Amino acid sequence: MRYAILSDIHGNLEALEAVLEDIAHQQIDVTICLGDIVGYYPDPESCIKLVKEHIVYSVAGNHDYAAIGLIDTKNFTYFAYEAMEWTKKQLSESSKEYLGSLPLSVQMDKMLFTHSSPVKPKNFIYIFPNSDIAIQDAFGSMVYRLNFIGHSHCPFFVFQDENKINLHRDNSITINRDYYYLVNVGSVGQPRNYDPRSCYTIYDTDQELVSLNFVAYDYRKTQKKVKNSNLPEFLADRLQTGR
Ligand SMILES: [Fe+2]
C-alpha cells in the first residue's frame, strides 16, 4: 500500500493542484488530508471542492472549524484573523456543511491521523521539533505506532526507540515496527520550513518507508491573487521564502 498524506492547504489552489498532480503519478492507494483546507489564501471554495473530489479521508484543522464558528479566533495571529474574516464570507452553505462534518481524527490500518497533537486533538496543540513537553505528551498517549500530524507547517520525524525520543533529520525514514513515530507531513499551501515548495508525505508499506515530497508550484500566481483579494500582503510575501 502507498498512502499520500497532505495537510494545511489553506485555500492555496495553485499549491493544491500541483500536489494532487504529483500524487496522481505516485501510484497512491489512499490519500488523507490532515486539515486546514481553508484560511490565509484566496481560494477556499475551490480547495474544498478539490478535496471533496479527490480525497475520501480528511480531518478538521483549527482554521476549518474557525471558518464555521466552531472555535473562536481570539488566539489567532493578526494575519490569520484577517484572512479568516475574509474566508468566512467566501464559503457556500455546502462548503460550511462539509467543514462541519470533518472529524478531529481518523484511525486507519493501525495509524492515527490528526491535525495537531494526537493528545486531545480538539485542543489543537502545536508540535514543533523542539516542543519537548508536547512531544513527550504525544508519545505518552500513543495507541498506534504511526501517528501523522500537520498544524505547525514544519515537516519532521520524531521516533521513540527502546531508550529515548529522537529527532530524525532527513527527508525520509525507514520504519522499525518496534518503535513509535510522530510524523509532521508538512504544508501544501503555506510551508514554513524555509522552502517555498509544497510538502506532503508518502508512506510505502512494502518498503516501510515514510518520505517527504516537495513540489514546486507557481506561487507568483497565488501572490497576485492575494493582492487582488485585499488579503494581507504579508501572506503573499511569505510564500516565496517558505516561512
Ligand atoms: Fe495550518
PDB file of N, CA, C and O in Angstrom, residues 19-93:
ATOM      1  N   VAL A  19       0.190  19.586  -6.022  1.00  0.00           N
ATOM      2  CA  VAL A  19       0.380  18.400  -5.172  1.00  0.00           C
ATOM      3  C   VAL A  19      -0.509  17.248  -5.651  1.00  0.00           C
ATOM      4  O   VAL A  19      -0.059  16.095  -5.733  1.00  0.00           O
ATOM      5  N   LEU A  20      -1.745  17.539  -5.992  1.00  0.00           N
ATOM      6  CA  LEU A  20      -2.636  16.467  -6.475  1.00  0.00           C
ATOM      7  C   LEU A  20      -2.102  15.871  -7.782  1.00  0.00           C
ATOM      8  O   LEU A  20      -2.208  14.661  -8.016  1.00  0.00           O
ATOM      9  N   GLU A  21      -1.535  16.727  -8.617  1.00  0.00           N
ATOM     10  CA  GLU A  21      -0.923  16.267  -9.868  1.00  0.00           C
ATOM     11  C   GLU A  21       0.254  15.329  -9.556  1.00  0.00           C
ATOM     12  O   GLU A  21       0.411  14.276 -10.171  1.00  0.00           O
ATOM     13  N   ASP A  22       1.060  15.702  -8.601  1.00  0.00           N
ATOM     14  CA  ASP A  22       2.198  14.870  -8.206  1.00  0.00           C
ATOM     15  C   ASP A  22       1.714  13.527  -7.654  1.00  0.00           C
ATOM     16  O   ASP A  22       2.232  12.471  -8.013  1.00  0.00           O
ATOM     17  N   ILE A  23       0.696  13.596  -6.795  1.00  0.00           N
ATOM     18  CA  ILE A  23       0.142  12.370  -6.199  1.00  0.00           C
ATOM     19  C   ILE A  23      -0.384  11.433  -7.285  1.00  0.00           C
ATOM     20  O   ILE A  23      -0.233  10.210  -7.194  1.00  0.00           O
ATOM     21  N   ALA A  24      -0.966  12.023  -8.337  1.00  0.00           N
ATOM     22  CA  ALA A  24      -1.535  11.206  -9.422  1.00  0.00           C
ATOM     23  C   ALA A  24      -0.475  10.355 -10.117  1.00  0.00           C
ATOM     24  O   ALA A  24      -0.805   9.354 -10.750  1.00  0.00           O
ATOM     25  N   HIS A  25       0.800  10.751  -9.999  1.00  0.00           N
ATOM     26  CA  HIS A  25       1.882   9.990 -10.645  1.00  0.00           C
ATOM     27  C   HIS A  25       2.659   9.118  -9.654  1.00  0.00           C
ATOM     28  O   HIS A  25       3.742   8.638  -9.966  1.00  0.00           O
ATOM     29  N   GLN A  26       2.128   8.929  -8.470  1.00  0.00           N
ATOM     30  CA  GLN A  26       2.897   8.222  -7.428  1.00  0.00           C
ATOM     31  C   GLN A  26       2.293   6.873  -7.022  1.00  0.00           C
ATOM     32  O   GLN A  26       2.645   6.328  -5.974  1.00  0.00           O
ATOM     33  N   GLN A  27       1.387   6.350  -7.836  1.00  0.00           N
ATOM     34  CA  GLN A  27       0.745   5.040  -7.540  1.00  0.00           C
ATOM     35  C   GLN A  27       0.229   4.985  -6.102  1.00  0.00           C
ATOM     36  O   GLN A  27       0.527   4.061  -5.339  1.00  0.00           O
ATOM     37  N   ILE A  28      -0.540   5.984  -5.746  1.00  0.00           N
ATOM     38  CA  ILE A  28      -1.072   6.081  -4.381  1.00  0.00           C
ATOM     39  C   ILE A  28      -2.402   5.328  -4.277  1.00  0.00           C
ATOM     40  O   ILE A  28      -3.257   5.431  -5.158  1.00  0.00           O
ATOM     41  N   ASP A  29      -2.553   4.566  -3.201  1.00  0.00           N
ATOM     42  CA  ASP A  29      -3.808   3.831  -2.965  1.00  0.00           C
ATOM     43  C   ASP A  29      -4.798   4.659  -2.156  1.00  0.00           C
ATOM     44  O   ASP A  29      -5.992   4.636  -2.420  1.00  0.00           O
ATOM     45  N   VAL A  30      -4.314   5.357  -1.137  1.00  0.00           N
ATOM     46  CA  VAL A  30      -5.199   6.130  -0.260  1.00  0.00           C
ATOM     47  C   VAL A  30      -4.573   7.498   0.006  1.00  0.00           C
ATOM     48  O   VAL A  30      -3.379   7.575   0.325  1.00  0.00           O
ATOM     49  N   THR A  31      -5.379   8.550  -0.131  1.00  0.00           N
ATOM     50  CA  THR A  31      -4.899   9.899   0.198  1.00  0.00           C
ATOM     51  C   THR A  31      -5.678  10.410   1.403  1.00  0.00           C
ATOM     52  O   THR A  31      -6.900  10.244   1.476  1.00  0.00           O
ATOM     53  N   ILE A  32      -4.962  11.021   2.329  1.00  0.00           N
ATOM     54  CA  ILE A  32      -5.579  11.518   3.563  1.00  0.00           C
ATOM     55  C   ILE A  32      -5.183  12.984   3.738  1.00  0.00           C
ATOM     56  O   ILE A  32      -4.015  13.342   3.561  1.00  0.00           O
ATOM     57  N   CYS A  33      -6.170  13.813   4.081  1.00  0.00           N
ATOM     58  CA  CYS A  33      -5.902  15.234   4.323  1.00  0.00           C
ATOM     59  C   CYS A  33      -5.994  15.498   5.828  1.00  0.00           C
ATOM     60  O   CYS A  33      -6.952  15.085   6.482  1.00  0.00           O
ATOM     61  N   LEU A  34      -4.980  16.203   6.351  1.00  0.00           N
ATOM     62  CA  LEU A  34      -4.939  16.448   7.799  1.00  0.00           C
ATOM     63  C   LEU A  34      -5.469  17.832   8.198  1.00  0.00           C
ATOM     64  O   LEU A  34      -5.127  18.323   9.279  1.00  0.00           O
ATOM     65  N   GLY A  35      -6.263  18.444   7.347  1.00  0.00           N
ATOM     66  CA  GLY A  35      -6.985  19.644   7.771  1.00  0.00           C
ATOM     67  C   GLY A  35      -6.335  20.970   7.449  1.00  0.00           C
ATOM     68  O   GLY A  35      -5.247  21.037   6.877  1.00  0.00           O
ATOM     69  N   ASP A  36      -7.035  22.039   7.863  1.00  0.00           N
ATOM     70  CA  ASP A  36      -6.721  23.407   7.432  1.00  0.00           C
ATOM     71  C   ASP A  36      -6.777  23.497   5.906  1.00  0.00           C
ATOM     72  O   ASP A  36      -5.820  23.926   5.243  1.00  0.00           O
ATOM     73  N   ILE A  37      -7.929  23.134   5.388  1.00  0.00           N
ATOM     74  CA  ILE A  37      -8.170  23.261   3.941  1.00  0.00           C
ATOM     75  C   ILE A  37      -8.295  24.743   3.596  1.00  0.00           C
ATOM     76  O   ILE A  37      -7.905  25.181   2.519  1.00  0.00           O
ATOM     77  N   VAL A  38      -8.836  25.521   4.531  1.00  0.00           N
ATOM     78  CA  VAL A  38      -9.099  26.949   4.273  1.00  0.00           C
ATOM     79  C   VAL A  38      -8.304  27.839   5.241  1.00  0.00           C
ATOM     80  O   VAL A  38      -7.646  27.368   6.154  1.00  0.00           O
ATOM     81  N   GLY A  39      -8.416  29.168   5.004  1.00  0.00           N
ATOM     82  CA  GLY A  39      -7.704  30.146   5.850  1.00  0.00           C
ATOM     83  C   GLY A  39      -6.438  30.600   5.139  1.00  0.00           C
ATOM     84  O   GLY A  39      -5.729  29.772   4.564  1.00  0.00           O
ATOM     85  N   TYR A  40      -6.161  31.884   5.165  1.00  0.00           N
ATOM     86  CA  TYR A  40      -4.969  32.536   4.592  1.00  0.00           C
ATOM     87  C   TYR A  40      -5.091  32.902   3.102  1.00  0.00           C
ATOM     88  O   TYR A  40      -4.885  34.045   2.740  1.00  0.00           O
ATOM     89  N   TYR A  41      -5.366  31.939   2.212  1.00  0.00           N
ATOM     90  CA  TYR A  41      -5.229  32.205   0.777  1.00  0.00           C
ATOM     91  C   TYR A  41      -6.578  32.256   0.045  1.00  0.00           C
ATOM     92  O   TYR A  41      -7.604  31.883   0.606  1.00  0.00           O
ATOM     93  N   PRO A  42      -6.578  32.756  -1.222  1.00  0.00           N
ATOM     94  CA  PRO A  42      -7.821  33.261  -1.822  1.00  0.00           C
ATOM     95  C   PRO A  42      -8.801  32.254  -2.411  1.00  0.00           C
ATOM     96  O   PRO A  42      -9.827  32.672  -2.933  1.00  0.00           O
ATOM     97  N   ASP A  43      -8.522  30.946  -2.335  1.00  0.00           N
ATOM     98  CA  ASP A  43      -9.428  30.002  -2.984  1.00  0.00           C
ATOM     99  C   ASP A  43      -9.988  28.919  -2.056  1.00  0.00           C
ATOM    100  O   ASP A  43      -9.878  27.716  -2.355  1.00  0.00           O
ATOM    101  N   PRO A  44     -10.626  29.314  -0.967  1.00  0.00           N
ATOM    102  CA  PRO A  44     -11.147  28.286  -0.057  1.00  0.00           C
ATOM    103  C   PRO A  44     -12.205  27.389  -0.712  1.00  0.00           C
ATOM    104  O   PRO A  44     -12.170  26.157  -0.535  1.00  0.00           O
ATOM    105  N   GLU A  45     -13.097  27.990  -1.487  1.00  0.00           N
ATOM    106  CA  GLU A  45     -14.165  27.196  -2.118  1.00  0.00           C
ATOM    107  C   GLU A  45     -13.588  26.169  -3.088  1.00  0.00           C
ATOM    108  O   GLU A  45     -13.963  24.996  -3.058  1.00  0.00           O
ATOM    109  N   SER A  46     -12.694  26.617  -3.957  1.00  0.00           N
ATOM    110  CA  SER A  46     -12.115  25.697  -4.956  1.00  0.00           C
ATOM    111  C   SER A  46     -11.300  24.602  -4.286  1.00  0.00           C
ATOM    112  O   SER A  46     -11.275  23.457  -4.750  1.00  0.00           O
ATOM    113  N   CYS A  47     -10.625  24.937  -3.190  1.00  0.00           N
ATOM    114  CA  CYS A  47      -9.837  23.916  -2.490  1.00  0.00           C
ATOM    115  C   CYS A  47     -10.749  22.872  -1.845  1.00  0.00           C
ATOM    116  O   CYS A  47     -10.476  21.670  -1.900  1.00  0.00           O
ATOM    117  N   ILE A  48     -11.836  23.327  -1.245  1.00  0.00           N
ATOM    118  CA  ILE A  48     -12.782  22.367  -0.654  1.00  0.00           C
ATOM    119  C   ILE A  48     -13.329  21.448  -1.742  1.00  0.00           C
ATOM    120  O   ILE A  48     -13.410  20.227  -1.572  1.00  0.00           O
ATOM    121  N   LYS A  49     -13.666  22.045  -2.888  1.00  0.00           N
ATOM    122  CA  LYS A  49     -14.214  21.249  -3.994  1.00  0.00           C
ATOM    123  C   LYS A  49     -13.201  20.167  -4.422  1.00  0.00           C
ATOM    124  O   LYS A  49     -13.572  19.005  -4.592  1.00  0.00           O
ATOM    125  N   LEU A  50     -11.947  20.547  -4.576  1.00  0.00           N
ATOM    126  CA  LEU A  50     -10.922  19.574  -4.997  1.00  0.00           C
ATOM    127  C   LEU A  50     -10.703  18.488  -3.947  1.00  0.00           C
ATOM    128  O   LEU A  50     -10.530  17.320  -4.285  1.00  0.00           O
ATOM    129  N   VAL A  51     -10.695  18.899  -2.681  1.00  0.00           N
ATOM    130  CA  VAL A  51     -10.504  17.902  -1.615  1.00  0.00           C
ATOM    131  C   VAL A  51     -11.674  16.917  -1.636  1.00  0.00           C
ATOM    132  O   VAL A  51     -11.478  15.696  -1.557  1.00  0.00           O
ATOM    133  N   LYS A  52     -12.897  17.434  -1.779  1.00  0.00           N
ATOM    134  CA  LYS A  52     -14.066  16.552  -1.807  1.00  0.00           C
ATOM    135  C   LYS A  52     -13.989  15.581  -2.987  1.00  0.00           C
ATOM    136  O   LYS A  52     -14.357  14.418  -2.880  1.00  0.00           O
ATOM    137  N   GLU A  53     -13.497  16.063  -4.119  1.00  0.00           N
ATOM    138  CA  GLU A  53     -13.422  15.227  -5.323  1.00  0.00           C
ATOM    139  C   GLU A  53     -12.331  14.156  -5.231  1.00  0.00           C
ATOM    140  O   GLU A  53     -12.496  13.055  -5.722  1.00  0.00           O
ATOM    141  N   HIS A  54     -11.205  14.507  -4.621  1.00  0.00           N
ATOM    142  CA  HIS A  54     -10.027  13.643  -4.718  1.00  0.00           C
ATOM    143  C   HIS A  54      -9.664  12.910  -3.437  1.00  0.00           C
ATOM    144  O   HIS A  54      -8.855  11.981  -3.482  1.00  0.00           O
ATOM    145  N   ILE A  55     -10.187  13.364  -2.300  1.00  0.00           N
ATOM    146  CA  ILE A  55      -9.707  12.805  -1.028  1.00  0.00           C
ATOM    147  C   ILE A  55     -10.897  12.324  -0.196  1.00  0.00           C
ATOM    148  O   ILE A  55     -11.784  13.110   0.137  1.00  0.00           O
ATOM    149  N   VAL A  56     -10.874  11.040   0.112  1.00  0.00           N
ATOM    150  CA  VAL A  56     -12.010  10.469   0.853  1.00  0.00           C
ATOM    151  C   VAL A  56     -11.888  10.771   2.351  1.00  0.00           C
ATOM    152  O   VAL A  56     -12.875  11.066   3.009  1.00  0.00           O
ATOM    153  N   TYR A  57     -10.649  10.688   2.864  1.00  0.00           N
ATOM    154  CA  TYR A  57     -10.461  10.839   4.302  1.00  0.00           C
ATOM    155  C   TYR A  57      -9.841  12.187   4.623  1.00  0.00           C
ATOM    156  O   TYR A  57      -8.768  12.519   4.124  1.00  0.00           O
ATOM    157  N   SER A  58     -10.519  12.947   5.467  1.00  0.00           N
ATOM    158  CA  SER A  58      -9.961  14.224   5.888  1.00  0.00           C
ATOM    159  C   SER A  58     -10.359  14.491   7.330  1.00  0.00           C
ATOM    160  O   SER A  58     -11.457  14.131   7.763  1.00  0.00           O
ATOM    161  N   VAL A  59      -9.444  15.108   8.080  1.00  0.00           N
ATOM    162  CA  VAL A  59      -9.778  15.547   9.434  1.00  0.00           C
ATOM    163  C   VAL A  59      -9.882  17.072   9.438  1.00  0.00           C
ATOM    164  O   VAL A  59      -9.488  17.735   8.479  1.00  0.00           O
ATOM    165  N   ALA A  60     -10.404  17.620  10.523  1.00  0.00           N
ATOM    166  CA  ALA A  60     -10.582  19.066  10.629  1.00  0.00           C
ATOM    167  C   ALA A  60      -9.337  19.720  11.212  1.00  0.00           C
ATOM    168  O   ALA A  60      -8.709  19.192  12.139  1.00  0.00           O
ATOM    169  N   GLY A  61      -8.998  20.891  10.670  1.00  0.00           N
ATOM    170  CA  GLY A  61      -7.983  21.735  11.283  1.00  0.00           C
ATOM    171  C   GLY A  61      -8.653  22.876  12.027  1.00  0.00           C
ATOM    172  O   GLY A  61      -9.867  23.102  11.873  1.00  0.00           O
ATOM    173  N   ASN A  62      -7.871  23.612  12.815  1.00  0.00           N
ATOM    174  CA  ASN A  62      -8.454  24.733  13.570  1.00  0.00           C
ATOM    175  C   ASN A  62      -9.033  25.799  12.653  1.00  0.00           C
ATOM    176  O   ASN A  62     -10.071  26.400  12.955  1.00  0.00           O
ATOM    177  N   HIS A  63      -8.419  26.040  11.490  1.00  0.00           N
ATOM    178  CA  HIS A  63      -8.963  27.042  10.564  1.00  0.00           C
ATOM    179  C   HIS A  63     -10.286  26.566   9.957  1.00  0.00           C
ATOM    180  O   HIS A  63     -11.171  27.385   9.691  1.00  0.00           O
ATOM    181  N   ASP A  64     -10.410  25.267   9.721  1.00  0.00           N
ATOM    182  CA  ASP A  64     -11.664  24.734   9.172  1.00  0.00           C
ATOM    183  C   ASP A  64     -12.812  24.963  10.159  1.00  0.00           C
ATOM    184  O   ASP A  64     -13.900  25.385   9.779  1.00  0.00           O
ATOM    185  N   TYR A  65     -12.540  24.670  11.426  1.00  0.00           N
ATOM    186  CA  TYR A  65     -13.581  24.869  12.441  1.00  0.00           C
ATOM    187  C   TYR A  65     -13.819  26.355  12.709  1.00  0.00           C
ATOM    188  O   TYR A  65     -14.960  26.775  12.934  1.00  0.00           O
ATOM    189  N   ALA A  66     -12.762  27.166  12.663  1.00  0.00           N
ATOM    190  CA  ALA A  66     -12.947  28.610  12.885  1.00  0.00           C
ATOM    191  C   ALA A  66     -13.815  29.220  11.783  1.00  0.00           C
ATOM    192  O   ALA A  66     -14.620  30.121  12.033  1.00  0.00           O
ATOM    193  N   ALA A  67     -13.664  28.706  10.566  1.00  0.00           N
ATOM    194  CA  ALA A  67     -14.403  29.260   9.424  1.00  0.00           C
ATOM    195  C   ALA A  67     -15.911  29.097   9.583  1.00  0.00           C
ATOM    196  O   ALA A  67     -16.690  29.838   8.976  1.00  0.00           O
ATOM    197  N   ILE A  68     -16.315  28.125  10.391  1.00  0.00           N
ATOM    198  CA  ILE A  68     -17.755  27.925  10.588  1.00  0.00           C
ATOM    199  C   ILE A  68     -18.164  28.206  12.033  1.00  0.00           C
ATOM    200  O   ILE A  68     -19.229  27.792  12.483  1.00  0.00           O
ATOM    201  N   GLY A  69     -17.287  28.893  12.758  1.00  0.00           N
ATOM    202  CA  GLY A  69     -17.644  29.336  14.108  1.00  0.00           C
ATOM    203  C   GLY A  69     -17.601  28.267  15.177  1.00  0.00           C
ATOM    204  O   GLY A  69     -18.092  28.479  16.293  1.00  0.00           O
ATOM    205  N   LEU A  70     -16.994  27.116  14.882  1.00  0.00           N
ATOM    206  CA  LEU A  70     -16.934  26.060  15.903  1.00  0.00           C
ATOM    207  C   LEU A  70     -15.854  26.327  16.946  1.00  0.00           C
ATOM    208  O   LEU A  70     -15.909  25.812  18.055  1.00  0.00           O
ATOM    209  N   ILE A  71     -14.829  27.100  16.538  1.00  0.00           N
ATOM    210  CA  ILE A  71     -13.872  27.598  17.536  1.00  0.00           C
ATOM    211  C   ILE A  71     -13.699  29.093  17.282  1.00  0.00           C
ATOM    212  O   ILE A  71     -13.890  29.552  16.167  1.00  0.00           O
ATOM    213  N   ASP A  72     -13.351  29.839  18.314  1.00  0.00           N
ATOM    214  CA  ASP A  72     -13.225  31.269  18.055  1.00  0.00           C
ATOM    215  C   ASP A  72     -11.781  31.634  17.711  1.00  0.00           C
ATOM    216  O   ASP A  72     -10.871  30.836  17.861  1.00  0.00           O
ATOM    217  N   THR A  73     -11.636  32.845  17.200  1.00  0.00           N
ATOM    218  CA  THR A  73     -10.355  33.227  16.595  1.00  0.00           C
ATOM    219  C   THR A  73      -9.547  34.147  17.513  1.00  0.00           C
ATOM    220  O   THR A  73      -8.631  34.816  17.054  1.00  0.00           O
ATOM    221  N   LYS A  74      -9.881  34.153  18.810  1.00  0.00           N
ATOM    222  CA  LYS A  74      -9.209  35.100  19.702  1.00  0.00           C
ATOM    223  C   LYS A  74      -7.708  34.810  19.853  1.00  0.00           C
ATOM    224  O   LYS A  74      -6.930  35.714  20.123  1.00  0.00           O
ATOM    225  N   ASN A  75      -7.315  33.548  19.636  1.00  0.00           N
ATOM    226  CA  ASN A  75      -5.886  33.235  19.728  1.00  0.00           C
ATOM    227  C   ASN A  75      -5.175  33.271  18.375  1.00  0.00           C
ATOM    228  O   ASN A  75      -3.990  32.955  18.287  1.00  0.00           O
ATOM    229  N   PHE A  76      -5.900  33.644  17.341  1.00  0.00           N
ATOM    230  CA  PHE A  76      -5.279  33.706  16.022  1.00  0.00           C
ATOM    231  C   PHE A  76      -4.343  34.914  15.947  1.00  0.00           C
ATOM    232  O   PHE A  76      -4.569  35.936  16.591  1.00  0.00           O
ATOM    233  N   THR A  77      -3.309  34.798  15.119  1.00  0.00           N
ATOM    234  CA  THR A  77      -2.455  35.962  14.860  1.00  0.00           C
ATOM    235  C   THR A  77      -3.273  36.987  14.067  1.00  0.00           C
ATOM    236  O   THR A  77      -4.329  36.662  13.502  1.00  0.00           O
ATOM    237  N   TYR A  78      -2.762  38.194  13.970  1.00  0.00           N
ATOM    238  CA  TYR A  78      -3.453  39.241  13.218  1.00  0.00           C
ATOM    239  C   TYR A  78      -3.743  38.780  11.790  1.00  0.00           C
ATOM    240  O   TYR A  78      -4.856  38.936  11.283  1.00  0.00           O
ATOM    241  N   PHE A  79      -2.733  38.207  11.125  1.00  0.00           N
ATOM    242  CA  PHE A  79      -2.898  37.813   9.721  1.00  0.00           C
ATOM    243  C   PHE A  79      -3.877  36.651   9.579  1.00  0.00           C
ATOM    244  O   PHE A  79      -4.672  36.606   8.648  1.00  0.00           O
ATOM    245  N   ALA A  80      -3.812  35.718  10.505  1.00  0.00           N
ATOM    246  CA  ALA A  80      -4.739  34.578  10.461  1.00  0.00           C
ATOM    247  C   ALA A  80      -6.168  35.067  10.690  1.00  0.00           C
ATOM    248  O   ALA A  80      -7.105  34.622  10.017  1.00  0.00           O
ATOM    249  N   TYR A  81      -6.321  36.010  11.618  1.00  0.00           N
ATOM    250  CA  TYR A  81      -7.647  36.548  11.927  1.00  0.00           C
ATOM    251  C   TYR A  81      -8.224  37.297  10.711  1.00  0.00           C
ATOM    252  O   TYR A  81      -9.366  37.064  10.312  1.00  0.00           O
ATOM    253  N   GLU A  82      -7.421  38.190  10.137  1.00  0.00           N
ATOM    254  CA  GLU A  82      -7.884  38.962   8.974  1.00  0.00           C
ATOM    255  C   GLU A  82      -8.292  38.029   7.837  1.00  0.00           C
ATOM    256  O   GLU A  82      -9.342  38.225   7.211  1.00  0.00           O
ATOM    257  N   ALA A  83      -7.448  37.056   7.566  1.00  0.00           N
ATOM    258  CA  ALA A  83      -7.741  36.123   6.474  1.00  0.00           C
ATOM    259  C   ALA A  83      -8.974  35.279   6.789  1.00  0.00           C
ATOM    260  O   ALA A  83      -9.765  34.948   5.895  1.00  0.00           O
ATOM    261  N   MET A  84      -9.155  34.951   8.064  1.00  0.00           N
ATOM    262  CA  MET A  84     -10.321  34.138   8.440  1.00  0.00           C
ATOM    263  C   MET A  84     -11.621  34.921   8.273  1.00  0.00           C
ATOM    264  O   MET A  84     -12.620  34.385   7.779  1.00  0.00           O
ATOM    265  N   GLU A  85     -11.606  36.199   8.640  1.00  0.00           N
ATOM    266  CA  GLU A  85     -12.804  37.025   8.434  1.00  0.00           C
ATOM    267  C   GLU A  85     -13.145  37.078   6.945  1.00  0.00           C
ATOM    268  O   GLU A  85     -14.305  37.021   6.550  1.00  0.00           O
ATOM    269  N   TRP A  86     -12.124  37.195   6.114  1.00  0.00           N
ATOM    270  CA  TRP A  86     -12.309  37.225   4.653  1.00  0.00           C
ATOM    271  C   TRP A  86     -12.848  35.873   4.163  1.00  0.00           C
ATOM    272  O   TRP A  86     -13.783  35.802   3.376  1.00  0.00           O
ATOM    273  N   THR A  87     -12.236  34.796   4.661  1.00  0.00           N
ATOM    274  CA  THR A  87     -12.610  33.441   4.231  1.00  0.00           C
ATOM    275  C   THR A  87     -14.069  33.129   4.543  1.00  0.00           C
ATOM    276  O   THR A  87     -14.787  32.542   3.729  1.00  0.00           O
ATOM    277  N   LYS A  88     -14.499  33.545   5.742  1.00  0.00           N
ATOM    278  CA  LYS A  88     -15.881  33.247   6.160  1.00  0.00           C
ATOM    279  C   LYS A  88     -16.899  33.760   5.146  1.00  0.00           C
ATOM    280  O   LYS A  88     -17.942  33.156   4.947  1.00  0.00           O
ATOM    281  N   LYS A  89     -16.563  34.875   4.514  1.00  0.00           N
ATOM    282  CA  LYS A  89     -17.507  35.478   3.559  1.00  0.00           C
ATOM    283  C   LYS A  89     -17.533  34.750   2.217  1.00  0.00           C
ATOM    284  O   LYS A  89     -18.409  34.993   1.393  1.00  0.00           O
ATOM    285  N   GLN A  90     -16.539  33.907   1.970  1.00  0.00           N
ATOM    286  CA  GLN A  90     -16.445  33.242   0.657  1.00  0.00           C
ATOM    287  C   GLN A  90     -17.162  31.892   0.626  1.00  0.00           C
ATOM    288  O   GLN A  90     -17.422  31.361  -0.445  1.00  0.00           O
ATOM    289  N   LEU A  91     -17.444  31.326   1.784  1.00  0.00           N
ATOM    290  CA  LEU A  91     -17.866  29.920   1.811  1.00  0.00           C
ATOM    291  C   LEU A  91     -19.348  29.725   1.516  1.00  0.00           C
ATOM    292  O   LEU A  91     -20.208  30.417   2.071  1.00  0.00           O
ATOM    293  N   SER A  92     -19.637  28.771   0.651  1.00  0.00           N
ATOM    294  CA  SER A  92     -21.023  28.397   0.363  1.00  0.00           C
ATOM    295  C   SER A  92     -21.578  27.576   1.529  1.00  0.00           C
ATOM    296  O   SER A  92     -20.816  27.069   2.365  1.00  0.00           O
ATOM    297  N   GLU A  93     -22.877  27.433   1.549  1.00  0.00           N
ATOM    298  CA  GLU A  93     -23.513  26.628   2.606  1.00  0.00           C
ATOM    299  C   GLU A  93     -23.019  25.185   2.559  1.00  0.00           C
ATOM    300  O   GLU A  93     -22.763  24.575   3.597  1.00  0.00           O
TER     301      GLU A  93
END
